[in-house]
Short mmCIF file of C-alpha atoms in Angstrom, two decimals:
data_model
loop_
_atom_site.label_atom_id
_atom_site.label_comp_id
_atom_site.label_asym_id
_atom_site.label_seq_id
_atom_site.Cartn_x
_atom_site.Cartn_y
_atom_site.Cartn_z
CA UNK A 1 25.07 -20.04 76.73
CA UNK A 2 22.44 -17.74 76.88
CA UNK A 3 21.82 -17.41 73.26
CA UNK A 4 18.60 -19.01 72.51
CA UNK A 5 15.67 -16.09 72.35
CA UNK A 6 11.79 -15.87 71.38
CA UNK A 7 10.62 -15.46 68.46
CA UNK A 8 9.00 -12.42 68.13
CA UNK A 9 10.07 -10.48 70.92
CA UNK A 10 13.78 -11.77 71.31
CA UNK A 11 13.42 -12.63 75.19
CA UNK A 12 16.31 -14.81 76.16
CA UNK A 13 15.57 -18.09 77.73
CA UNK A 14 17.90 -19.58 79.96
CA UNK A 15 19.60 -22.56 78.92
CA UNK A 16 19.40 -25.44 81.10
CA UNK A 17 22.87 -26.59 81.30
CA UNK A 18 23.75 -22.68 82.21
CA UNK A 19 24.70 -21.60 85.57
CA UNK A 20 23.13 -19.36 87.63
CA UNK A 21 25.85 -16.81 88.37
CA UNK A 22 27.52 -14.63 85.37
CA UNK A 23 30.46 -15.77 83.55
CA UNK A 24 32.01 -12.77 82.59
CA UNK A 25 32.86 -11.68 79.52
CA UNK A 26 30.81 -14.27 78.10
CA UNK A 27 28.05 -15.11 80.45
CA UNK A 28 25.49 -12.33 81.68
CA UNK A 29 23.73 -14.59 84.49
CA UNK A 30 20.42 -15.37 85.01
CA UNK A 31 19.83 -12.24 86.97
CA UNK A 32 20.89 -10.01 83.71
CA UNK A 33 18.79 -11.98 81.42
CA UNK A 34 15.80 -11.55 83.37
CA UNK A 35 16.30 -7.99 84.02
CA UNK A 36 17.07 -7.50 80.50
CA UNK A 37 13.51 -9.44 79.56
CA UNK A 38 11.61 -7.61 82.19
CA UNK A 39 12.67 -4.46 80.65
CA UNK A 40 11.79 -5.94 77.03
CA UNK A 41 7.98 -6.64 78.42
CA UNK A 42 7.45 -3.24 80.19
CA UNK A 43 8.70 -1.38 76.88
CA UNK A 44 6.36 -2.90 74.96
CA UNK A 45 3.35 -1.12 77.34
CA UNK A 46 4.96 2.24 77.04
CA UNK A 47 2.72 4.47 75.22
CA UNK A 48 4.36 8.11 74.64
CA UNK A 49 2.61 11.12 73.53
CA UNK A 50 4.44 13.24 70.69
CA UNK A 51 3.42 16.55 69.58
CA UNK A 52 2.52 17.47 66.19
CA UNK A 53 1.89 20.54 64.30
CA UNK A 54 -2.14 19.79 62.50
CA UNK A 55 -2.03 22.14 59.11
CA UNK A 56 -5.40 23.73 59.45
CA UNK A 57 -6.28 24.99 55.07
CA UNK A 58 -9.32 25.21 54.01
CA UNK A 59 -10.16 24.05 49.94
CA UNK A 60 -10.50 27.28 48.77
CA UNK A 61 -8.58 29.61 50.70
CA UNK A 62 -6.73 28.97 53.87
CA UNK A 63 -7.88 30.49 57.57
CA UNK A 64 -5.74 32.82 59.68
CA UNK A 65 -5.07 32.16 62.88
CA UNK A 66 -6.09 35.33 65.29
CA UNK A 67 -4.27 36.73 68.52
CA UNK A 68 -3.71 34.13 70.69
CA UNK A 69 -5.13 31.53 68.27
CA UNK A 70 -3.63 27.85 67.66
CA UNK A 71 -3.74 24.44 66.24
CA UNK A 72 -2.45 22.12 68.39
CA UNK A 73 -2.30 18.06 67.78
CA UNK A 74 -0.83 14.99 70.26
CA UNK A 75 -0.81 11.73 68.98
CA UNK A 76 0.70 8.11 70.52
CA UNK A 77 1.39 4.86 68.52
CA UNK A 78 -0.65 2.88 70.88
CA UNK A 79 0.39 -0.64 69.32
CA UNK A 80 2.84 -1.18 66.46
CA UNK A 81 0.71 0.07 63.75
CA UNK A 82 -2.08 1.97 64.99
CA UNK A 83 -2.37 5.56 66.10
CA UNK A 84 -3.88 7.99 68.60
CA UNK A 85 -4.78 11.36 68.61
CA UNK A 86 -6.02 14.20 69.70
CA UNK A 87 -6.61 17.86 67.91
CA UNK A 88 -7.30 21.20 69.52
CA UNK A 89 -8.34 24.48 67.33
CA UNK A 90 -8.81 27.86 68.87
CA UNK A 91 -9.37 30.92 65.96
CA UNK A 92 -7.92 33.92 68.15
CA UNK A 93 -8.92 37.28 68.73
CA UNK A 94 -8.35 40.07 66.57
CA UNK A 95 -6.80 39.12 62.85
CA UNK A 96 -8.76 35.90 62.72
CA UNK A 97 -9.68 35.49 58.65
CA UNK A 98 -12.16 32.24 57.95
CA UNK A 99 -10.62 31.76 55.09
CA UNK A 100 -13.16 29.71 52.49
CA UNK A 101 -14.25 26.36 51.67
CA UNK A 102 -14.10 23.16 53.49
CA UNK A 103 -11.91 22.61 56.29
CA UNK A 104 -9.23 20.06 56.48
CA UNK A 105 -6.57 19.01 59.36
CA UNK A 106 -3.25 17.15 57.96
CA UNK A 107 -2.00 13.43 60.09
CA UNK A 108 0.69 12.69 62.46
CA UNK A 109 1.50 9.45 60.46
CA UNK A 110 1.00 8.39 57.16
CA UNK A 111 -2.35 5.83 56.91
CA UNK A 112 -1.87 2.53 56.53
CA UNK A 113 -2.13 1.82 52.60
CA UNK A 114 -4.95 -0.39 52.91
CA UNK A 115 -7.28 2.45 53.79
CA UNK A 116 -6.15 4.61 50.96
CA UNK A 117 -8.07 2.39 48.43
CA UNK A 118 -11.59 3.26 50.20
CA UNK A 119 -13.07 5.38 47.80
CA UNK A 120 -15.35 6.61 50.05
CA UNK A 121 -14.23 8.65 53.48
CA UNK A 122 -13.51 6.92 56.54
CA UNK A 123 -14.70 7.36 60.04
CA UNK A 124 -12.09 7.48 62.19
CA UNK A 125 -13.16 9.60 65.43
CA UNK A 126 -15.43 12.11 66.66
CA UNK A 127 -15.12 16.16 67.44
CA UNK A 128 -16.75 18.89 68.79
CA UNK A 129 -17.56 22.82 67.38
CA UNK A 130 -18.25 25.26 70.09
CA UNK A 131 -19.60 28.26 68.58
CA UNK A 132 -18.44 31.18 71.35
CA UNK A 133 -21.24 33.33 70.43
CA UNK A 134 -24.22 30.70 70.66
CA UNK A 135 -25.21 27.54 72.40
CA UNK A 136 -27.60 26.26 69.77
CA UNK A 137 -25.20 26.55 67.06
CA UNK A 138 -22.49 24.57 68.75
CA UNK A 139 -22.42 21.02 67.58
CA UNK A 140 -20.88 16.94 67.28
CA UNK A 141 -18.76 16.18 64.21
CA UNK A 142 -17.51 12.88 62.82
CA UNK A 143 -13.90 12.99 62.38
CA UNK A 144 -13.07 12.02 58.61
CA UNK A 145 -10.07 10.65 56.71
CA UNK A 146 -10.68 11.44 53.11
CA UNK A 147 -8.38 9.50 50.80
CA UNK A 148 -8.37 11.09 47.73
CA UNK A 149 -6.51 14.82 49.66
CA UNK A 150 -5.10 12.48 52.54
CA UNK A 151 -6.45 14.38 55.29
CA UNK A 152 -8.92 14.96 57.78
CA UNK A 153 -12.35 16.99 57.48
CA UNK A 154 -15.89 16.92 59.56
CA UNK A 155 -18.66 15.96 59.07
CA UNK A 156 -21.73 17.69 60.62
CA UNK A 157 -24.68 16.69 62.18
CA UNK A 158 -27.02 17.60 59.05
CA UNK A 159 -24.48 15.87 56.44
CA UNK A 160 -22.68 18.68 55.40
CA UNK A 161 -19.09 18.74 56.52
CA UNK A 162 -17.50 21.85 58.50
CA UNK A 163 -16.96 24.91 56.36
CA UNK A 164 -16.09 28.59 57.05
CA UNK A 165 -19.68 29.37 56.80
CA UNK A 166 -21.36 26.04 58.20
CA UNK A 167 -22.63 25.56 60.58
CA UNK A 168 -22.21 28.85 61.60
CA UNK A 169 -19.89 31.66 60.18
CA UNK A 170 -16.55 31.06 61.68
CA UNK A 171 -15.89 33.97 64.38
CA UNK A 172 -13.06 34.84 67.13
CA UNK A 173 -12.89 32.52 70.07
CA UNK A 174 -14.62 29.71 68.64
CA UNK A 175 -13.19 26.15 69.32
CA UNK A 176 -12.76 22.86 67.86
CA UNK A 177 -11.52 19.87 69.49
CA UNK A 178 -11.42 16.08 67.93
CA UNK A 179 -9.96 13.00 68.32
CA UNK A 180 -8.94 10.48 65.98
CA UNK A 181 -8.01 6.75 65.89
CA UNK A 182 -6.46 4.87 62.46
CA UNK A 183 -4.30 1.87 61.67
CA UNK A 184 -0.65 3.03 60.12
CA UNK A 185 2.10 0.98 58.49
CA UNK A 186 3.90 -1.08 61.10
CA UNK A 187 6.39 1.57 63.28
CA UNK U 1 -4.57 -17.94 84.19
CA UNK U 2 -4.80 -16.97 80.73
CA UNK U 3 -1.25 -18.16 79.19
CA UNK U 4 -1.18 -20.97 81.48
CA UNK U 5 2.52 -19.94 83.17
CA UNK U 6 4.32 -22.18 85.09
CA UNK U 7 4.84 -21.33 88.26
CA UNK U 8 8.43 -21.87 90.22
CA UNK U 9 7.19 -24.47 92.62
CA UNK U 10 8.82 -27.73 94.08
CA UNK U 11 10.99 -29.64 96.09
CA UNK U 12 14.36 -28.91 93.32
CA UNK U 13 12.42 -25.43 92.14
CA UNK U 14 15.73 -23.75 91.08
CA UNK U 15 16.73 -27.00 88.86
CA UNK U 16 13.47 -27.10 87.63
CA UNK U 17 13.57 -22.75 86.63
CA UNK U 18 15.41 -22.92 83.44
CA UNK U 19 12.62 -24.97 81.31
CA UNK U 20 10.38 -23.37 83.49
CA UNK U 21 11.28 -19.94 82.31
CA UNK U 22 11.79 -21.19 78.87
CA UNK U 23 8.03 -21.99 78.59
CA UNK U 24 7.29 -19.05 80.05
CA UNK U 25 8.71 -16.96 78.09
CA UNK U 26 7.76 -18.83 74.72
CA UNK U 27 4.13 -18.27 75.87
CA UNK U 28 4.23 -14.64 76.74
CA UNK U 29 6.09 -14.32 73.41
CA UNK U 30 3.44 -16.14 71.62
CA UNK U 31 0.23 -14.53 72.66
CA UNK U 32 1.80 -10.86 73.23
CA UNK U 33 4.45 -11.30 70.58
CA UNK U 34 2.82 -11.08 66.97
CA UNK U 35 0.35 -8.30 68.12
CA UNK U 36 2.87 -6.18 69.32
CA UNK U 37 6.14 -6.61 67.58
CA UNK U 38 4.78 -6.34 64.49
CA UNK U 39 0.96 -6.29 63.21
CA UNK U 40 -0.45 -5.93 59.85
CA UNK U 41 -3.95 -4.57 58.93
CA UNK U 42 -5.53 -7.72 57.99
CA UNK U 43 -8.95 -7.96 55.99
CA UNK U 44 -12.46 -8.53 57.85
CA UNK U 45 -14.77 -10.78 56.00
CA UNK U 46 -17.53 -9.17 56.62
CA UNK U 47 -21.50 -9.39 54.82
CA UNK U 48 -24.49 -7.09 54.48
CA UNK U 49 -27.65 -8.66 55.47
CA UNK U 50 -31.14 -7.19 56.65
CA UNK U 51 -33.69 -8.36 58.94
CA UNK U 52 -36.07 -9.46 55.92
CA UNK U 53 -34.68 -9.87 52.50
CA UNK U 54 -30.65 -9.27 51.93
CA UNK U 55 -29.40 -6.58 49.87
CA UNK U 56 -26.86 -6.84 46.79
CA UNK U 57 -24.25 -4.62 45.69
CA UNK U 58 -23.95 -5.11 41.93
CA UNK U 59 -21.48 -4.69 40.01
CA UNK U 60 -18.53 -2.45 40.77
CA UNK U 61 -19.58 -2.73 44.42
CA UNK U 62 -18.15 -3.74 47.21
CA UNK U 63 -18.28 -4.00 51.34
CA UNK U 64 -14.79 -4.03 52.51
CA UNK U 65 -13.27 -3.83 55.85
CA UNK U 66 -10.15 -4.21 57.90
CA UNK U 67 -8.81 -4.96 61.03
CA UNK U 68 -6.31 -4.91 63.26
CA UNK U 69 -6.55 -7.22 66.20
CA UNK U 70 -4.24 -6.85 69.88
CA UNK U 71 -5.05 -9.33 72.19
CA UNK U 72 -8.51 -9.78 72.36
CA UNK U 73 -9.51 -5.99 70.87
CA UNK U 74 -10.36 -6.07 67.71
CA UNK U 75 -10.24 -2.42 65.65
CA UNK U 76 -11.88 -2.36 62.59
CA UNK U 77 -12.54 -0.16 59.54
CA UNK U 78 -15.05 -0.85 57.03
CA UNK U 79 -17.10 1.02 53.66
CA UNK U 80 -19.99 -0.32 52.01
CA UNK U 81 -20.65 0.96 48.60
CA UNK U 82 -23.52 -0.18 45.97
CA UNK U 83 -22.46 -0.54 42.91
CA UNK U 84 -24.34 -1.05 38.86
CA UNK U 85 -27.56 -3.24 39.15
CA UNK U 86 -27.40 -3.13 42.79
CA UNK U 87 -30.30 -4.56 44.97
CA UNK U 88 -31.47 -2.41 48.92
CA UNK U 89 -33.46 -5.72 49.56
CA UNK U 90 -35.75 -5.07 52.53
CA UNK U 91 -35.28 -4.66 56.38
CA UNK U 92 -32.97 -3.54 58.95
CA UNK U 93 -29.61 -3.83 57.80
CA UNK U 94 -27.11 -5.78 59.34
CA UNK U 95 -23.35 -6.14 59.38
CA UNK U 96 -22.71 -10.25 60.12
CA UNK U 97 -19.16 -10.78 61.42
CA UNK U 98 -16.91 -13.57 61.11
CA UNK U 99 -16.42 -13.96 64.78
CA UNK U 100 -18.56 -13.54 67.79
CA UNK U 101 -18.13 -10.84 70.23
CA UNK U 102 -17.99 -10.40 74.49
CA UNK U 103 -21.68 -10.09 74.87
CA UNK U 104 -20.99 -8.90 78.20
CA UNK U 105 -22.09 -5.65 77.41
CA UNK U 106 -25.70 -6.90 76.42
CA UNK U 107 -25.90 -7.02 72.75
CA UNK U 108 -29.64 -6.00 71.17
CA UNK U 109 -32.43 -5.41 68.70
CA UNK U 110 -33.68 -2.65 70.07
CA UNK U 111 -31.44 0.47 68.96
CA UNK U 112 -31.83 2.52 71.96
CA UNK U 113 -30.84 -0.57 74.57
CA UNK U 114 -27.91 -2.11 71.91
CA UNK U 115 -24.32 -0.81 73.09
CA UNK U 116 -22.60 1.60 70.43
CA UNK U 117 -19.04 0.19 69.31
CA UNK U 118 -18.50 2.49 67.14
CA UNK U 119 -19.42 5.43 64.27
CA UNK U 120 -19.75 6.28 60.91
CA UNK U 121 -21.03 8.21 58.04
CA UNK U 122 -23.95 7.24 55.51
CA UNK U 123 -22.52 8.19 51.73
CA UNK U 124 -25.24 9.82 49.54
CA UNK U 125 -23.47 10.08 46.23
CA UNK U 126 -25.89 12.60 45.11
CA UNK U 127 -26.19 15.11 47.98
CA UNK U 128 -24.15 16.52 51.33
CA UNK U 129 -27.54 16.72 53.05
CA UNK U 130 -27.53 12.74 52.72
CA UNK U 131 -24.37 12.46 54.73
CA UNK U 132 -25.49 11.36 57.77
CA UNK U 133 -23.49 10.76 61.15
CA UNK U 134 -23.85 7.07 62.19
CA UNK U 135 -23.72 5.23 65.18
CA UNK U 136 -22.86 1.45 64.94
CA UNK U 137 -24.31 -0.82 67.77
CA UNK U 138 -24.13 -4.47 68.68
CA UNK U 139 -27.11 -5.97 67.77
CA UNK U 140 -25.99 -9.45 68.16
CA UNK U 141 -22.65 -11.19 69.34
CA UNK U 142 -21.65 -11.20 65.65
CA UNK U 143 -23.68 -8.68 64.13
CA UNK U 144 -23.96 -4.75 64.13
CA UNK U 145 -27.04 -2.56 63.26
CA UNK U 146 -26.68 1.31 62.31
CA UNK U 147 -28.43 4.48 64.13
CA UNK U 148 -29.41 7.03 62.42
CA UNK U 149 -29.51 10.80 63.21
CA UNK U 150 -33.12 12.54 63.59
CA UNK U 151 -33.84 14.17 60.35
CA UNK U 152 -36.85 15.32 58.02
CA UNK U 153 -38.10 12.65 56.40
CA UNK U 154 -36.89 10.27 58.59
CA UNK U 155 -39.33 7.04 59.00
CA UNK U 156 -37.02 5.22 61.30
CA UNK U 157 -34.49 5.11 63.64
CA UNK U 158 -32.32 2.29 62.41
CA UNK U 159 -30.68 2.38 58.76
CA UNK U 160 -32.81 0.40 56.19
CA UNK U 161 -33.35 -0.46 52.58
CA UNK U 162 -35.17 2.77 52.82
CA UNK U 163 -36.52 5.61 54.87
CA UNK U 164 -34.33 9.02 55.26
CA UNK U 165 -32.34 7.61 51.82
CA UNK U 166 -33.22 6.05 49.01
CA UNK U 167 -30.18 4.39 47.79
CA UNK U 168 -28.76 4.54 44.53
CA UNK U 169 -25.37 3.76 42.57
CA UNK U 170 -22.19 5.22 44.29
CA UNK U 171 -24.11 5.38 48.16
CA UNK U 172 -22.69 3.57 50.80
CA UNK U 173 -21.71 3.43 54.29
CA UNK U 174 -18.35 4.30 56.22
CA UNK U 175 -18.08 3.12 59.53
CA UNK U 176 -15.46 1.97 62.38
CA UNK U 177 -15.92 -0.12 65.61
CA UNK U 178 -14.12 -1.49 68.29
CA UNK U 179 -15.39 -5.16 70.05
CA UNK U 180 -13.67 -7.52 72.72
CA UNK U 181 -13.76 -10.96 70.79
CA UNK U 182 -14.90 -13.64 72.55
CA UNK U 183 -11.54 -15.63 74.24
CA UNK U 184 -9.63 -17.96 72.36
CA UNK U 185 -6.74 -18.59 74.63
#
């Protein structure tokens, strides 16, 4: 009794010659298999938000963080195999170094396989650079994966991607913030 | 309804609930199951076309894309890269998909009135400055078109055989999207 399930999700389904009322030890009861598959379906619509630690390094020499400065990432598994994310950069006061070279944020979750064998870089979100010090310098990105390094860079609005001199010279209180969207290997 | 449930109605309901739920449950399983149990990329057969005369990628090239579909959303993930001998053919070019879309949200030829699904990056294998930012729009139910970002040189606004880039071995396109496929259930 009680013992025949779904196939993918494992939902019991009542048996007909079962009663309604448990049957203890044996026997949960129509009213415990149902709560027990309710809870099964409303799990599967639960989407929570981790944190994650982005590693911000440039390819030639890695930025310092200033006062007050951080790197922050959150990221869900919206469906099985398939990620969400969001990044948030802010250089700091006093200390901040720009470090040299092109800019590049580390994953939450490994890529799924199949989009390590593009051998060109994929789009997988957008971002924004505010430049504190100027309006006109402040600008849209397109959020990379680059599969040769296995991480994420930006590119800019003029083709270039986001250095410590492009667009603009790095500087204190500037600000990045991205998100990001990729299929992953099956949780 | 979508998944055609049965509801628990009738003179001996409570008889009747056990095959009832059964079915149920079997359908719920089947549509929601696979997609969210356990879901692997799959690959998008997908073609480059134009508006006048078709392109072709030569050897060594390749237009290759993935998705990953949940319900009726469809995620995808594609590069387009011209390879040895390769021809740009002539036109607008076009992205045909195997499948047609929800055009609910208007689908069009005109770039500026076509809904974006998605963006992307053009690939110039010789030069950063060719590395445009992309937008991908629905030009049809099954096909997308590519905007292009304002630059010097630039004779139009949708990506082409030619006009900001004249292609060459190794260039390509990277691009992702997101659609609502037309219902099957």
């Amino acid at each position: 009794m009680g013992t025949t399930v779904t196939t993918n999700l494992g939902l019991i389904k009542p048996d007909t010659s079962e009663k309604i009322q448990e049957d203890l030890p044996t026997y949960l009861g129509w009213a415990a298999q149902n709560e027990s598959n309710c809870d099964t379906i409303d799990g599967l619509f639960r989407h929570t938000y981790h944190n994650y630690s982005p590693t911000w390094t440039a390819d030639s020499g890695n930025p310092t963080l200033g006062a007050g400065g951080f790197v922050t990432g959150k990221y869900a598994r919206i469906w099985p195999g398939m990620v969400f994310g969001y990044i948030k950069i802010f250089t700091g006061g006093a200390g901040f170094a720009t470090g040299t070279g092109l800019y590049r944020i580390t994953l939450p979750v490994a890529i799924a396989a199949e989009l390590k064998t593009f051998n060109l870089e994929v789009a997988v979100g957008k971002s924004y650079f505010l430049d504190a010090s100027s309006v006109i310098t402040s600008t849209n990105m397109v959020v990379m994966y680059d599969p040769v390094n296995d991480v994420l860079f930006f590119r800019k609005h003029d083709g270039d991607a986001w250095r410590h001199n492009a667009p603009v010279t790095l500087a204190q209180n500037d600000r990045m913030t991205a998100y990001f969207m990729y299929p992953t290997e099956d949780a | 309804m979508v998944l055609s449930l049965v509801d628990p109605v009738g003179s001996n309901f409570i008889k009747d609930f056990p095959g009832q739920n059964a079915n149920n449950l079997d359908r719920v399983d089947g549509y929601a199951g696979p997609c969210l149990h356990t879901h692997p990329l799959q690959t998008l057969d997908i073609d480059l076309t134009s508006t006048t005369t078709k392109p072709t990628l030569g050897t060594g090239g390749s237009n290759t894309a993935y998705y990953y579909e949940i319900f009726d959303q469809i995620y995808m993930w594609g590069q387009l890269r011209f390879g040895t001998g390769f021809t740009a053919g002539s036109g607008i070019y076009i992205m045909a998909l195997p499948f047609s879309v929800d055009s609910l949200v208007g689908p069009g030829t005109t770039l500026g009135q076509s809904p974006i699904v998605g963006n992307g990056s053009v690939f110039d294998a010789s030069s950063n400055a060719g590395k445009l930012p992309v937008t991908v729009h629905l030009r049809t139910a099954s096909q997308f078109h590519f905007g292009v970002r304002l630059t010097s040189g630039l004779a139009n606004r949708e990506l082409r055989d030619s006009g900001y880039i004249t292609w060459a071995v190794g260039d390509g396109i990277s691009w992702n999207a997101r659609v609502k496929r037309v219902a099957t259930v």
